[in-house]
Short mmCIF file of C-alpha atoms in Angstrom, two decimals:
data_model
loop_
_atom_site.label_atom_id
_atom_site.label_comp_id
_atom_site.label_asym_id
_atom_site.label_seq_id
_atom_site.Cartn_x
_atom_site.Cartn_y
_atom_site.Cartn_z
CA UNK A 79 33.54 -13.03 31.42
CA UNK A 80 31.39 -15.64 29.45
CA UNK A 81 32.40 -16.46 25.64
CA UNK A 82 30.23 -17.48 22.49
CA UNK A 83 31.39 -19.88 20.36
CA UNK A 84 29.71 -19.91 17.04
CA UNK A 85 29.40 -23.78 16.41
CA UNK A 86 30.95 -24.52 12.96
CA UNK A 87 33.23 -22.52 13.01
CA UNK A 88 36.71 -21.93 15.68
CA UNK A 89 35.41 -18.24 16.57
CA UNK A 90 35.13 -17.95 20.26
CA UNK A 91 34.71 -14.12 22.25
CA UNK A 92 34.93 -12.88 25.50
CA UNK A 93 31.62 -11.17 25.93
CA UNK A 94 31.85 -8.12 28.20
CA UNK A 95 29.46 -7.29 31.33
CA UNK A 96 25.87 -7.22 30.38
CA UNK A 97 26.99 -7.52 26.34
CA UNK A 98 24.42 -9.80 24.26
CA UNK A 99 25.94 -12.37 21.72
CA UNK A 100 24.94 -10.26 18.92
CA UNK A 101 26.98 -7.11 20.09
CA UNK A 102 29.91 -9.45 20.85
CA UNK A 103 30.04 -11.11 17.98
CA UNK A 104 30.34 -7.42 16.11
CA UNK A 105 32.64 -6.31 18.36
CA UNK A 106 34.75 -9.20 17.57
CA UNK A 107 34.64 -8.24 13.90
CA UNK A 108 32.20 -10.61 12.97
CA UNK A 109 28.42 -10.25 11.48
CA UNK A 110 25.60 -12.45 10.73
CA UNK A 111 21.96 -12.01 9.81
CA UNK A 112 20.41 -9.15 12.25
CA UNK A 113 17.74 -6.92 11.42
CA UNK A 114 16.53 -4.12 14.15
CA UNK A 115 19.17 -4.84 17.10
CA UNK A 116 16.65 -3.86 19.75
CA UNK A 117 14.51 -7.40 19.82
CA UNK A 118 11.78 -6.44 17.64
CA UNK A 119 11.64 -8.46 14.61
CA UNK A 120 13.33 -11.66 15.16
CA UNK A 121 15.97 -11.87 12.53
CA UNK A 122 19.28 -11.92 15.35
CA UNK A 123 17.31 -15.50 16.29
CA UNK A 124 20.02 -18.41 16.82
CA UNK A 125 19.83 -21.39 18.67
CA UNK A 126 21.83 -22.16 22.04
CA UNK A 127 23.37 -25.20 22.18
CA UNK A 128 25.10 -25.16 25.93
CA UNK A 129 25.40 -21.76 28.07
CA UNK A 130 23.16 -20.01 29.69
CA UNK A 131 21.76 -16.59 28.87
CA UNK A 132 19.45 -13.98 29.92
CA UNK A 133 17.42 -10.68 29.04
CA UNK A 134 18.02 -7.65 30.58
CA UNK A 135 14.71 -5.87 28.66
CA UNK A 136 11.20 -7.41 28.44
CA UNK A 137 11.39 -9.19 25.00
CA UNK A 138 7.79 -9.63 23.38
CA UNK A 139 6.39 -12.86 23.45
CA UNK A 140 5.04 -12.21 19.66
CA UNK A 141 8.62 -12.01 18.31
CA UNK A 142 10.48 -14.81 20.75
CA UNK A 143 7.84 -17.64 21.23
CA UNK A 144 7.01 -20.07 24.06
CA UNK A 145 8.13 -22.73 21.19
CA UNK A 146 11.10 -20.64 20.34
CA UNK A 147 12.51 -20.82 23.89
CA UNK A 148 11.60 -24.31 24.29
CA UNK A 149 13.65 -25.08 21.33
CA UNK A 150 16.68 -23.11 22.66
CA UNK A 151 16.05 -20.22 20.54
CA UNK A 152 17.16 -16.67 21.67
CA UNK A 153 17.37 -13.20 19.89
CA UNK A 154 20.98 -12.57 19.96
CA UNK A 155 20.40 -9.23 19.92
CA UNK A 156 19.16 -9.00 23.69
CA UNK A 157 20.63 -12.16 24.67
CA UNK A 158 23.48 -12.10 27.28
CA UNK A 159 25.18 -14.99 28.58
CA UNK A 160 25.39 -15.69 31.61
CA UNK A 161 28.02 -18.53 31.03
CA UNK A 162 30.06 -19.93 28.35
CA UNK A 163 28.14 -20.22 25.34
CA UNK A 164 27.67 -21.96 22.48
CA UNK A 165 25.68 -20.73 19.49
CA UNK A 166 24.17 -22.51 15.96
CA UNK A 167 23.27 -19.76 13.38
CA UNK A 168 19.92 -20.34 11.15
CA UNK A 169 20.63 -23.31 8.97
CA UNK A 170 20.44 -20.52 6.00
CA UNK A 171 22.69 -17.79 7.44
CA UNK A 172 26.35 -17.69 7.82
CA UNK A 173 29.20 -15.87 10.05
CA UNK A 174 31.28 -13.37 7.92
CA UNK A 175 34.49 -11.96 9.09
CA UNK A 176 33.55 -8.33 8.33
CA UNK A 177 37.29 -7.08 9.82
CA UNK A 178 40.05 -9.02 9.68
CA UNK A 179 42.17 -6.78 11.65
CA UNK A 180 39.64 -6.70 14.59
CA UNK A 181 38.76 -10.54 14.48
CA UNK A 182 42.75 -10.76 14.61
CA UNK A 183 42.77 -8.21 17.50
CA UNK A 184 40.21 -9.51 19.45
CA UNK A 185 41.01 -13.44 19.09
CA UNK A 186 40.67 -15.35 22.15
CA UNK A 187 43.07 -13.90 24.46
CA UNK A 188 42.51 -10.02 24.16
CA UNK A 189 41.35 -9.92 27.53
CA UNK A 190 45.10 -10.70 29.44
CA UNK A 191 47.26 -9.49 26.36
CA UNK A 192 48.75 -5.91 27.66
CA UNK A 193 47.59 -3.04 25.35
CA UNK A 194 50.22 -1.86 23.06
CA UNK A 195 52.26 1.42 24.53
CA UNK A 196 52.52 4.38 21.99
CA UNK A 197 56.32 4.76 20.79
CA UNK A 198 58.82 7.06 22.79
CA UNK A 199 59.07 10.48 21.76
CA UNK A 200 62.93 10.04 20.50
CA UNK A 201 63.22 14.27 20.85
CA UNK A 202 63.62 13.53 24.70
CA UNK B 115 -14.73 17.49 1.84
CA UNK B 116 -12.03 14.73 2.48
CA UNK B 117 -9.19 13.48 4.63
CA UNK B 118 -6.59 15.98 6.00
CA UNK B 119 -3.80 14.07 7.25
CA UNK B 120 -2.55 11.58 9.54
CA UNK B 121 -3.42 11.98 12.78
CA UNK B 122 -2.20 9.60 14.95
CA UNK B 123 -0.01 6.39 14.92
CA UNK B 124 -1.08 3.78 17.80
CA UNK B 125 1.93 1.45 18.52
CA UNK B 126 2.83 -1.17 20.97
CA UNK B 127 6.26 -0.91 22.52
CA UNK B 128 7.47 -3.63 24.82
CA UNK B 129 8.59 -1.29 27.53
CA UNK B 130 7.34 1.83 28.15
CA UNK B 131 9.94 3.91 30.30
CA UNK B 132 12.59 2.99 27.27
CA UNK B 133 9.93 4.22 25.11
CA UNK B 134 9.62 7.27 26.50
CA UNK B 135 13.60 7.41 26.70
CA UNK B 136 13.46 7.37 22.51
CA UNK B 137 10.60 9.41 22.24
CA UNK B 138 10.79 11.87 24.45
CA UNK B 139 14.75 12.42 25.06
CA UNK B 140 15.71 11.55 21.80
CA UNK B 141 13.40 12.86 19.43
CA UNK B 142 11.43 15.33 21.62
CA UNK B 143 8.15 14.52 21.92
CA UNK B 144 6.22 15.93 24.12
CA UNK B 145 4.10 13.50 26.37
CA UNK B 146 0.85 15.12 26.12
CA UNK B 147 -0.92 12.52 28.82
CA UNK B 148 -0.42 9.28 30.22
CA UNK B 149 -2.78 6.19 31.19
CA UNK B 150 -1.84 2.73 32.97
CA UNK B 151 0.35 1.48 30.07
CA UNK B 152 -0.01 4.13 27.57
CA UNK B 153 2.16 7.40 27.24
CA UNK B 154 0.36 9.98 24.47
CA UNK B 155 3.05 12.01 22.73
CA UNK B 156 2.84 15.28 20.69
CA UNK B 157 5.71 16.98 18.16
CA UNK B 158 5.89 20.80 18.58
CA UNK B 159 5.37 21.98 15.84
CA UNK B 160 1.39 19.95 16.04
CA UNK B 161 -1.53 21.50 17.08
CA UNK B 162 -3.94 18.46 18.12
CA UNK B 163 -3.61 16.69 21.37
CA UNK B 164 -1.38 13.99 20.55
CA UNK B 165 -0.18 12.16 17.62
CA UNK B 166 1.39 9.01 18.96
CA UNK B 167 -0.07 6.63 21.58
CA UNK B 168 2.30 4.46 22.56
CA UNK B 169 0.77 1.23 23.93
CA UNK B 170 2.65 -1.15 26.57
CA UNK B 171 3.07 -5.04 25.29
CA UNK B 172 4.28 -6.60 22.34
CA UNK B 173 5.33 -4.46 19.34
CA UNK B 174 4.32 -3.22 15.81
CA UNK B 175 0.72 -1.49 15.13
CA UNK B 176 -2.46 -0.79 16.80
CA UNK B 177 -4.37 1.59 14.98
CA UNK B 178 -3.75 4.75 12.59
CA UNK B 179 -5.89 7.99 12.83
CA UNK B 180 -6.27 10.35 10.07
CA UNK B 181 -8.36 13.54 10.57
CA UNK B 182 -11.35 14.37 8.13
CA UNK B 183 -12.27 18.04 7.20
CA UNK B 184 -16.11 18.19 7.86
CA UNK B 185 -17.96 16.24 10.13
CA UNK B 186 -20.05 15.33 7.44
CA UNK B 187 -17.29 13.26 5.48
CA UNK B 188 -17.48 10.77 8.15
CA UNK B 189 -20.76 9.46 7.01
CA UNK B 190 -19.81 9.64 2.91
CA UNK B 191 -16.61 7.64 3.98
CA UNK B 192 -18.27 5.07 6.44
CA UNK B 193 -20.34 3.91 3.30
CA UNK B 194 -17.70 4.22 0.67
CA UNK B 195 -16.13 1.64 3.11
CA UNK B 196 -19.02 -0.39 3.18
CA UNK B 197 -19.84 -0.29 -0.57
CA UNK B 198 -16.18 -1.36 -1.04
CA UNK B 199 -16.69 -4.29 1.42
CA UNK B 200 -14.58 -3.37 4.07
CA UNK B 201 -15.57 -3.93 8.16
CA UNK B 202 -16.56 -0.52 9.64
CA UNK B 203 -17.70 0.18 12.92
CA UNK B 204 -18.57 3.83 14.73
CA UNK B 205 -16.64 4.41 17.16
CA UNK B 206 -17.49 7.01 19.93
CA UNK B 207 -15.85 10.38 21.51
CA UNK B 208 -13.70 9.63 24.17
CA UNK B 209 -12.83 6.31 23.49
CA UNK B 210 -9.76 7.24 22.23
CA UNK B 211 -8.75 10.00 24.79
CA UNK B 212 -9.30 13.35 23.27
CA UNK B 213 -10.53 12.11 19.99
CA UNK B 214 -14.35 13.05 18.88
CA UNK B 215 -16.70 10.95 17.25
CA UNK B 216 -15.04 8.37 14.58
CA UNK B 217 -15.42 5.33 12.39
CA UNK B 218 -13.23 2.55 12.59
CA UNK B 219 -12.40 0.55 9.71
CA UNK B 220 -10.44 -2.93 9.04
CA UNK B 221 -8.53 -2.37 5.73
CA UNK B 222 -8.28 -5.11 3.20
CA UNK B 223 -4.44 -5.17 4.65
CA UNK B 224 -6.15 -6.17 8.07
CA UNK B 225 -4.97 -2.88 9.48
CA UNK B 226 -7.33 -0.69 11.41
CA UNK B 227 -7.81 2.67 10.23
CA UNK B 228 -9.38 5.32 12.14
CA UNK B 229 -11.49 8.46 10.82
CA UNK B 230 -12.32 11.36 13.12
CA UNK B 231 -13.37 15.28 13.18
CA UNK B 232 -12.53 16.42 16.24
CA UNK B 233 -9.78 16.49 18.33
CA UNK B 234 -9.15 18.64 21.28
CA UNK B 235 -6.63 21.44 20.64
CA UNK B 236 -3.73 21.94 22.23
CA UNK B 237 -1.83 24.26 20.59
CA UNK B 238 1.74 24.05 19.16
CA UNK B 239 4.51 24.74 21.09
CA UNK B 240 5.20 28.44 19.69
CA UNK B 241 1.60 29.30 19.77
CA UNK B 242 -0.55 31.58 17.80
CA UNK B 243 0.19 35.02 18.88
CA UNK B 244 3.57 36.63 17.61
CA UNK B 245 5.28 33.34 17.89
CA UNK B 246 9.04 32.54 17.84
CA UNK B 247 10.33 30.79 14.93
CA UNK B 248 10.70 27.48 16.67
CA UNK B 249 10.61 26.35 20.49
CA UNK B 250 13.49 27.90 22.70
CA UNK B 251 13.59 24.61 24.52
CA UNK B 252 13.71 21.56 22.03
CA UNK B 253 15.31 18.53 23.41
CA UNK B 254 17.33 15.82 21.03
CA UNK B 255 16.27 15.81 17.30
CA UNK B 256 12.95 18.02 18.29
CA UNK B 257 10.98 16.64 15.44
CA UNK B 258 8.44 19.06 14.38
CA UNK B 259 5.35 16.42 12.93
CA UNK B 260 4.53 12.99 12.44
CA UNK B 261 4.51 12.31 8.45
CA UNK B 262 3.63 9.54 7.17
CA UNK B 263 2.92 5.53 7.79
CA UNK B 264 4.43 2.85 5.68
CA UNK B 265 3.09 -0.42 6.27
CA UNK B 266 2.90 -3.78 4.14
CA UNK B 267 -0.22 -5.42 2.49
CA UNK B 268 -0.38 -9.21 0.84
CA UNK B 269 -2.56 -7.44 -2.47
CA UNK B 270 -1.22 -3.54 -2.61
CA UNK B 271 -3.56 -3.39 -6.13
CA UNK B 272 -6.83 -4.00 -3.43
CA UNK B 273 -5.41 -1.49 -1.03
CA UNK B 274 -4.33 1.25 -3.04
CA UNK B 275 -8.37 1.04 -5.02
CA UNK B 276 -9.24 1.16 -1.37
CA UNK B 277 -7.46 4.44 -0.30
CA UNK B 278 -8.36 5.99 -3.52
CA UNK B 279 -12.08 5.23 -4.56
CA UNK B 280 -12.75 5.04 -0.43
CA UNK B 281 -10.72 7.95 1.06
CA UNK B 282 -9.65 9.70 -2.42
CA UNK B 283 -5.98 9.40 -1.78
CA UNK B 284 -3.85 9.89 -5.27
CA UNK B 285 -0.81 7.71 -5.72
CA UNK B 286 2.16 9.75 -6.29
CA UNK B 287 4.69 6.85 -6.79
CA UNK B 288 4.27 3.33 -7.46
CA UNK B 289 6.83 0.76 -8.01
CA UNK B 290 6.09 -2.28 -10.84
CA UNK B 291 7.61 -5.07 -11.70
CA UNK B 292 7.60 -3.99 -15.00
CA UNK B 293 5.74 -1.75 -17.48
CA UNK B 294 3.97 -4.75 -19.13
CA UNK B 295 0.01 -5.28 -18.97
CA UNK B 296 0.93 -8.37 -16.91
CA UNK B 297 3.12 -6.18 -14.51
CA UNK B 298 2.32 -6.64 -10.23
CA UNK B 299 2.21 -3.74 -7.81
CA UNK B 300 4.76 -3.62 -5.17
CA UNK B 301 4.49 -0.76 -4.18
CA UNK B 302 2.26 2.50 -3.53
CA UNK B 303 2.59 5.95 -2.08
CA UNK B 304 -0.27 7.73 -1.76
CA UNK B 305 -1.44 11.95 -0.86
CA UNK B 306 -4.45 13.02 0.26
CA UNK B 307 -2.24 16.51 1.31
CA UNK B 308 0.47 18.74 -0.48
CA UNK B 309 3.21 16.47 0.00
CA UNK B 310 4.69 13.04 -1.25
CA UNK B 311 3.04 10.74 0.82
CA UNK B 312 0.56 10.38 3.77
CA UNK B 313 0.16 6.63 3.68
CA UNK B 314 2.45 4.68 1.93
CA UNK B 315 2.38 0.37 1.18
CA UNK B 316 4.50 -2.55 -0.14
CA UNK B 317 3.85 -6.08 -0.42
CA UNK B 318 4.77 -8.42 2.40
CA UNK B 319 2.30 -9.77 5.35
CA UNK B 320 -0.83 -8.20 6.19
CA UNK B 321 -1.19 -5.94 9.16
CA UNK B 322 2.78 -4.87 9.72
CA UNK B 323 4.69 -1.83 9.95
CA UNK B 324 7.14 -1.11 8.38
CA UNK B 325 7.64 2.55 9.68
CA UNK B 326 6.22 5.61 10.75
CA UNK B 327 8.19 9.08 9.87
CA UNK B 328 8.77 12.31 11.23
CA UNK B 329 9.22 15.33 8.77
CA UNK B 330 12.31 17.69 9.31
CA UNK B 331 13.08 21.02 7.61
CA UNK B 332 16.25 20.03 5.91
CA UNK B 333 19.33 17.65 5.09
CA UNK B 334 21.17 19.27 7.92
CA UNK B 335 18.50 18.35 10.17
CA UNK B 336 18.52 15.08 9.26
CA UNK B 337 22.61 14.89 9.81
CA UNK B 338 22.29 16.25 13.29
CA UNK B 339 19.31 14.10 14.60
CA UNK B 340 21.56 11.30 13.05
CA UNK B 341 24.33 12.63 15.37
CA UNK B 342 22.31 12.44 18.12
CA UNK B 343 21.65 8.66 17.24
CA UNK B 344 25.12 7.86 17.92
CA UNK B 345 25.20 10.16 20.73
CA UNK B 346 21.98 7.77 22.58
CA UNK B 347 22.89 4.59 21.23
CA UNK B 348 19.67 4.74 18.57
CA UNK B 349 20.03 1.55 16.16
CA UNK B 350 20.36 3.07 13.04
CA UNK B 351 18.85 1.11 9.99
CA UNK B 352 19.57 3.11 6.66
CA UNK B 353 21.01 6.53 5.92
CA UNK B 354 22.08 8.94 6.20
CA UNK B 355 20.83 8.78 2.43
CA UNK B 356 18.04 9.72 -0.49
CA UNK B 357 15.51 8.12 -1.92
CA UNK B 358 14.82 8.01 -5.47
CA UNK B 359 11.27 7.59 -4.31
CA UNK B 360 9.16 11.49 -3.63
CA UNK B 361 13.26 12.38 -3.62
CA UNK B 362 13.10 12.91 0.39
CA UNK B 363 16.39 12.73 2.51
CA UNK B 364 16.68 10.37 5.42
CA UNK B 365 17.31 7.90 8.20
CA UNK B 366 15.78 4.97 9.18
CA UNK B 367 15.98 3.98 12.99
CA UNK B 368 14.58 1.80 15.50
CA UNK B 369 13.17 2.81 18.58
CA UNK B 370 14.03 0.61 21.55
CA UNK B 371 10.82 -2.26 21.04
CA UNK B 372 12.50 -2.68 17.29
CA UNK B 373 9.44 -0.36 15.66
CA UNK B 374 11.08 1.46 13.11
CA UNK B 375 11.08 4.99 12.44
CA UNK B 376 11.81 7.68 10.13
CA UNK B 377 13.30 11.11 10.33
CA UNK B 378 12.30 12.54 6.28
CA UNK B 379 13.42 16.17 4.87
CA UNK B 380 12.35 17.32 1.16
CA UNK B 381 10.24 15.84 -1.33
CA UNK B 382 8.04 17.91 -3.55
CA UNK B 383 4.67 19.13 -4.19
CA UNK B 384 1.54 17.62 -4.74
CA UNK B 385 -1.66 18.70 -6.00
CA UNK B 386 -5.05 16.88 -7.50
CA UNK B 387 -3.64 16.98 -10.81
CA UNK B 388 -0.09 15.10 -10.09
CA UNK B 389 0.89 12.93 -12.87
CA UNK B 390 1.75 9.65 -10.91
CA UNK B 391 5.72 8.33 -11.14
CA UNK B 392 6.32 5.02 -12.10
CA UNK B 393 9.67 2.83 -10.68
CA UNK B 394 10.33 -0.17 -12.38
CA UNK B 395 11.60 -2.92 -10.17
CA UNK B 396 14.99 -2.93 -11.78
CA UNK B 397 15.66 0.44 -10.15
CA UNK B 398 14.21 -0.25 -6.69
CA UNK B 399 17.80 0.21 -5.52
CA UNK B 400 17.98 2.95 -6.73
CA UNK B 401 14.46 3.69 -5.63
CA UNK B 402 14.99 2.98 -1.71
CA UNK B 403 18.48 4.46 -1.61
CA UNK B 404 19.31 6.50 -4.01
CA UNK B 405 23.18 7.54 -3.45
CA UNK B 406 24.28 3.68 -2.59
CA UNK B 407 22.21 2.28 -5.05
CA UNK B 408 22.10 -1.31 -2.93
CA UNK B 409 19.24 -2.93 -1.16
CA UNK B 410 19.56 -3.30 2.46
CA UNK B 411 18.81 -7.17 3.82
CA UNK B 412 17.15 -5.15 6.68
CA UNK B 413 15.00 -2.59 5.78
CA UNK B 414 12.99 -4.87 3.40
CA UNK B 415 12.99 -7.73 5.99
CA UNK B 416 12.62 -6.06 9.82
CA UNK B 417 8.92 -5.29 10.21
CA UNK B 418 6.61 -5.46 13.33
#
């Protein structure tokens, strides 16, 4: 499956099937600036630097311009890759780790590490 | 003599099926007709044809519709508007489907507001003769009515002189900067009925929405329809909480175009005589959300 990196930083996640970079990103315990998640108002907007992605929904041409997608610019929110990605946030906004324990989790190779199996039941 | 409620909220959505998903599955609506790339949509618990029209292409707001008493009040308010310098045009029956007569008026916000008498009647869903307490068939939340409109203005001083010397809307709340003679308006939330708010305006651009809202009986309505968010994957904006503001309990939500929306329980009474609350901006937190007490990056930024 395709990965977002955030550029600027060494986070990098597998994206699953038909998963925008926003929803990713969350997954992978991260956050950044989004506002209504559904494509709508334009705050998920980041810039693609390499990768390319797609929209599954008709996105209004009010909220993502023909300038916007001329200058790379997708909402993140909709956005799904199609191939390895790279992302730039908004020169004001910032990725926060907003779980440790999941960005630790889901860290580059979740995909082929084995799940953990629950402890033997030492009464049998 | 005077405006009764809110009538109808005209919205663009960017796809119309998904739409209809949110509307109708989730929060069942009723889709009272349809048109090429329009759906109109009608709570239960409402008596007039429809009360949303839900527009295909782009997001954020058309029109709103509020209904006036006597056909009469339509001529007093079409030169009110005039007198107060506003752009007013007549509009005719049957342009909006199902809607009578009308004038149309561009607010000093840039929105459009619509004033009508009649509307065809189509009854609630439990009728008028020996009716059940609610409908034995509800689907999802199964909102009862449309409430209210909140939508942003650049000068909320012009537009709430507008709703009250035009329309005679009283403000029940208003947030200030401060409670100096120097103090700006951010904020005002405005009756022309019994209850908190019918329209409702902050500063921010001209001609947005920032949400329309649906009014449930209680708190433990509002916890199930927010169940029932998770349940359909509804992107949930704020709440389960209260605001300090006309004391109502809610959620804030998105529907799938990124229009927000409201499900709103509580409040209190109004009347002519109301003495108007005051919010300093100090408190807004505690204003907006009452129980976290901490303003939301979203839900003062995400409008369409």
């Amino acid at each position: 499956m395709p990965s977002v990196t955030v550029d600027g930083t060494d986070v990098v996640v597998a994206t699953r099937a038909d998963e925008p970079i926003l929803a990713a990103l969350c997954r992978a315990g991260y956050a950044y600036r989004f506002g209504c998640r559904r494509g709508g108002c334009g705050m998920c907007k980041v810039t693609v630097l390499s990768g390319r992605i797609e929209y599954r929904v008709t996105v209004s041409a009010q909220i993502l311009t023909c300038d916007d997608v001329q200058a790379g610019v997708c909402l993140s929110c909709r956005a799904v890759p199609q191939t390895d990605t790279v992302i730039r946030l908004s020169p004001d906004d910032t990725l926060r780790c907003v779980a440790p324990f999941l960005a630790a989790a889901t860290s580059n190779t979740a995909a082929t590490r084995p799940s953990p199996t629950p402890p033997a039941n030492s009464k049998e | 003599m005077g405006v009764m409620r809110l009538g109808y909220v005209h919205a663009r959505v960017t796809d119309l099926t998904e739409s209809l998903n949110h509307y109708h599955d989730t929060l069942g609506m009723q889709i009272a007709a349809t048109a090429p790339g329009l759906a109109y949509m009608k709570a239960w618990d409402e008596y007039d044809h429809h009360s949303l029209v839900l527009e295909e292409g782009g997001v954020g707001l058309v029109k709103l519709g509020y209904k006036v008493e006597q056909p009469e009040d339509l001529d007093v308010f079409e030169k009110r508007a005039q007198q107060f310098g506003a752009i007013t045009e007549r509009m005719s029956k049957g342009e909006n489907l199902a809607i009578g007569d009308g004038i149309r008026i561009v607010l000093p916000s840039e929105h459009v507001l619509e004033l009508y008498h009649e509307a065809e009647q189509t009854g609630t869903a439990t009728g008028t003769l020996n009716p059940e307490a609610w409908p034995r068939d509800l689907i999802g939340v199964g909102v009862p009515r449309i409430d209210h409109c909140l939508v942003t203005t650049e000068d909320p001083v012009l537009l709430e002189r507008f709703f009250a010397e035009v329309l005679d809307f009283r403000p029940s709340e208003r947030v200030v900067t401060d409670l100096s003679d120097q103090a700006d308006l951010l904020g005002s939330w405005m009756f022309c009925t019994n209850t908190p708010h019918d329209m409702a305006f902050i500063k921010g651009p001209n001609g947005k929405l920032h949400h329309f809202a649906y009014q449930l009986a209680d708190w433990s309505e509002i916890l199930r329809a927010g169940d029932l968010f998770a349940m359909d994957d509804v992107s949930v904006d704020v709440g389960p909480t209260r605001h300090g503001i006309t004391r109502g309990t809610t959620i804030y939500f998105f529907d799938p175009s990124g229009n927000r929306n409201e499900v709103f329980s509580g409040g209190y009474q109004t009347f002519q005589d109301f003495p108007t609350i005051t919010w300093t901006a100090d408190q807004l937190a505690k204003g907006i959300f009452y129980i976290g007490r901490e303003l939301n990056e979203r839900f003062t930024s995400v409008l369409t």
